[in-house]
Coordinates of C-alpha atoms in Angstrom, one line a residue:
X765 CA 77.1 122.3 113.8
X766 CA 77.3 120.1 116.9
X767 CA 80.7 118.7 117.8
X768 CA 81.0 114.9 118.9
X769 CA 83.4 114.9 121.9
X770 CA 86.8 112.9 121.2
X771 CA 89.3 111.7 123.1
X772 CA 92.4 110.4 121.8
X773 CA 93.7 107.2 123.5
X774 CA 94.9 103.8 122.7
X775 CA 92.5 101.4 120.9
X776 CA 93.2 98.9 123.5
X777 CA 92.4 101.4 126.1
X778 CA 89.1 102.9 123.8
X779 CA 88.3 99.0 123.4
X780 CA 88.1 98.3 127.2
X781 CA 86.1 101.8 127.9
X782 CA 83.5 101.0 124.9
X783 CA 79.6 100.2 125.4
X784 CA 80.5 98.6 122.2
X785 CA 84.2 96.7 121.7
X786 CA 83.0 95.9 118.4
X787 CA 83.8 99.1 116.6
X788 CA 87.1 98.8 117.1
X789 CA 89.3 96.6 116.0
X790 CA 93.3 95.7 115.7
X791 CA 94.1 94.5 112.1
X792 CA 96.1 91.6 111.4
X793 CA 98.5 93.8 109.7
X794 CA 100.1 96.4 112.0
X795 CA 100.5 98.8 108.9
X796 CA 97.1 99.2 108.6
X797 CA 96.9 100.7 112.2
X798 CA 97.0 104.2 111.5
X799 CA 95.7 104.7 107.9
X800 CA 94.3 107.6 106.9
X801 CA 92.6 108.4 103.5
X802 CA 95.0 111.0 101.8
X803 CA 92.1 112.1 99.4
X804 CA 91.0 114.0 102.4
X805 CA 93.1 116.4 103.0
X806 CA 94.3 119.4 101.1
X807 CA 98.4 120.1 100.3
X808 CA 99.1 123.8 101.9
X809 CA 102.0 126.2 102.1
X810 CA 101.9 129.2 104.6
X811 CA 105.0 131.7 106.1
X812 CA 106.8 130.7 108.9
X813 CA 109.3 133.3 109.7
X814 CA 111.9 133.5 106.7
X815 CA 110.7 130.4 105.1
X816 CA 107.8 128.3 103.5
X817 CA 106.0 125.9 105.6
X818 CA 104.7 122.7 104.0
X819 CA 101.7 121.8 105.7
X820 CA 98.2 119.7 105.2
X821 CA 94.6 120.7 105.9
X822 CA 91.8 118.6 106.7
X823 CA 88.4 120.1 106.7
X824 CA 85.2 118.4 108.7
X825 CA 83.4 116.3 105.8
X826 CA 80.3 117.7 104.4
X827 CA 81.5 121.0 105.5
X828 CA 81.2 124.5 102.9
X829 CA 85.3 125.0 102.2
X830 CA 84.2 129.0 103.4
X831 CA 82.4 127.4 106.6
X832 CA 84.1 128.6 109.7
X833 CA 84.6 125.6 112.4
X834 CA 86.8 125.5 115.4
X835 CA 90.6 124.6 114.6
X836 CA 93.6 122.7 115.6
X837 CA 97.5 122.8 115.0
X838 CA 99.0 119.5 114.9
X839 CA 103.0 119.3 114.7
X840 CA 104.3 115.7 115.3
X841 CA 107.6 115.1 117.5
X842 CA 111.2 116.6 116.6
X843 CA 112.0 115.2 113.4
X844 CA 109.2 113.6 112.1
X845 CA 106.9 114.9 109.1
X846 CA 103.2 115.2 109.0
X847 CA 102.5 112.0 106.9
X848 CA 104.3 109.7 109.6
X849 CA 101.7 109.6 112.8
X850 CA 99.4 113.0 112.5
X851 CA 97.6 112.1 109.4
X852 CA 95.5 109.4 111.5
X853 CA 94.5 111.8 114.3
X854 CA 93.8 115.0 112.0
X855 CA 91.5 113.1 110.0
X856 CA 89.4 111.9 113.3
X857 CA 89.5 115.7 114.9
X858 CA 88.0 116.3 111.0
X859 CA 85.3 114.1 111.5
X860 CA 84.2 115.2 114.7
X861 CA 83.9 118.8 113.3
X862 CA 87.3 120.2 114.0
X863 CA 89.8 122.2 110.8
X864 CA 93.1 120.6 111.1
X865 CA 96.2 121.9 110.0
X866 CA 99.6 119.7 110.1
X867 CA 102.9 120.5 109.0
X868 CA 106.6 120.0 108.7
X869 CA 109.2 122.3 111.2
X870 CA 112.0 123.6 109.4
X871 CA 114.6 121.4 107.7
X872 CA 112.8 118.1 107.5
X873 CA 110.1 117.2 105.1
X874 CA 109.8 119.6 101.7
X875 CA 110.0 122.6 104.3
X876 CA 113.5 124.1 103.5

């Protein structure tokens, strides 16, 4: 399976360095920004030390759930929990072919 490249920037940045602006665009509502489809991701727990990580998974689409692809670990800043800022990235690393795994650090989140 052939991976597309990505690179993670700023839209204003990706709009300025497109052949094609169009694709991208800045919604009228902020909110709306950095939206990702939770139907697309699958609710995990795994170890982590002494406790019980709450984490999500987001497989590439069209992909056999026993298909190995490459993978990434995505943990947000300190304090934040994986459905604040990751959910918009892990699903674009998804669609260009990459298994993504986010989760919550100890304490916050429904990790104890």
């Amino acid at each position: 399976m052939a991976r597309n490249s990505i690179r993670i920037r700023p839209t204003t940045v990706a709009m300025g360095e497109a052949s094609d602006p169009s694709r991208y665009y800045l919604p009228a509502d902020p909110a709306n920004l950095l939206h990702a489809d939770p139907a697309r991701r699958d609710t995990v727990k795994f170890a982590g030390g002494t406790a019980t990580l709450a984490g999500h998974l987001y497989r590439p689409p069209g992909v056999a759930a026993d298909a190995r692809t490459p993978g990434v670990v995505m943990c947000g800043p300190i304090s934040s929990v994986k459905e604040q800022t990751l959910p918009h990235y892990a699903q674009r690393l998804s669609d260009a072919g990459y298994t993504v795994l986010t989760f919550d650090p100890r304490n916050p989140g429904p990790t104890p």
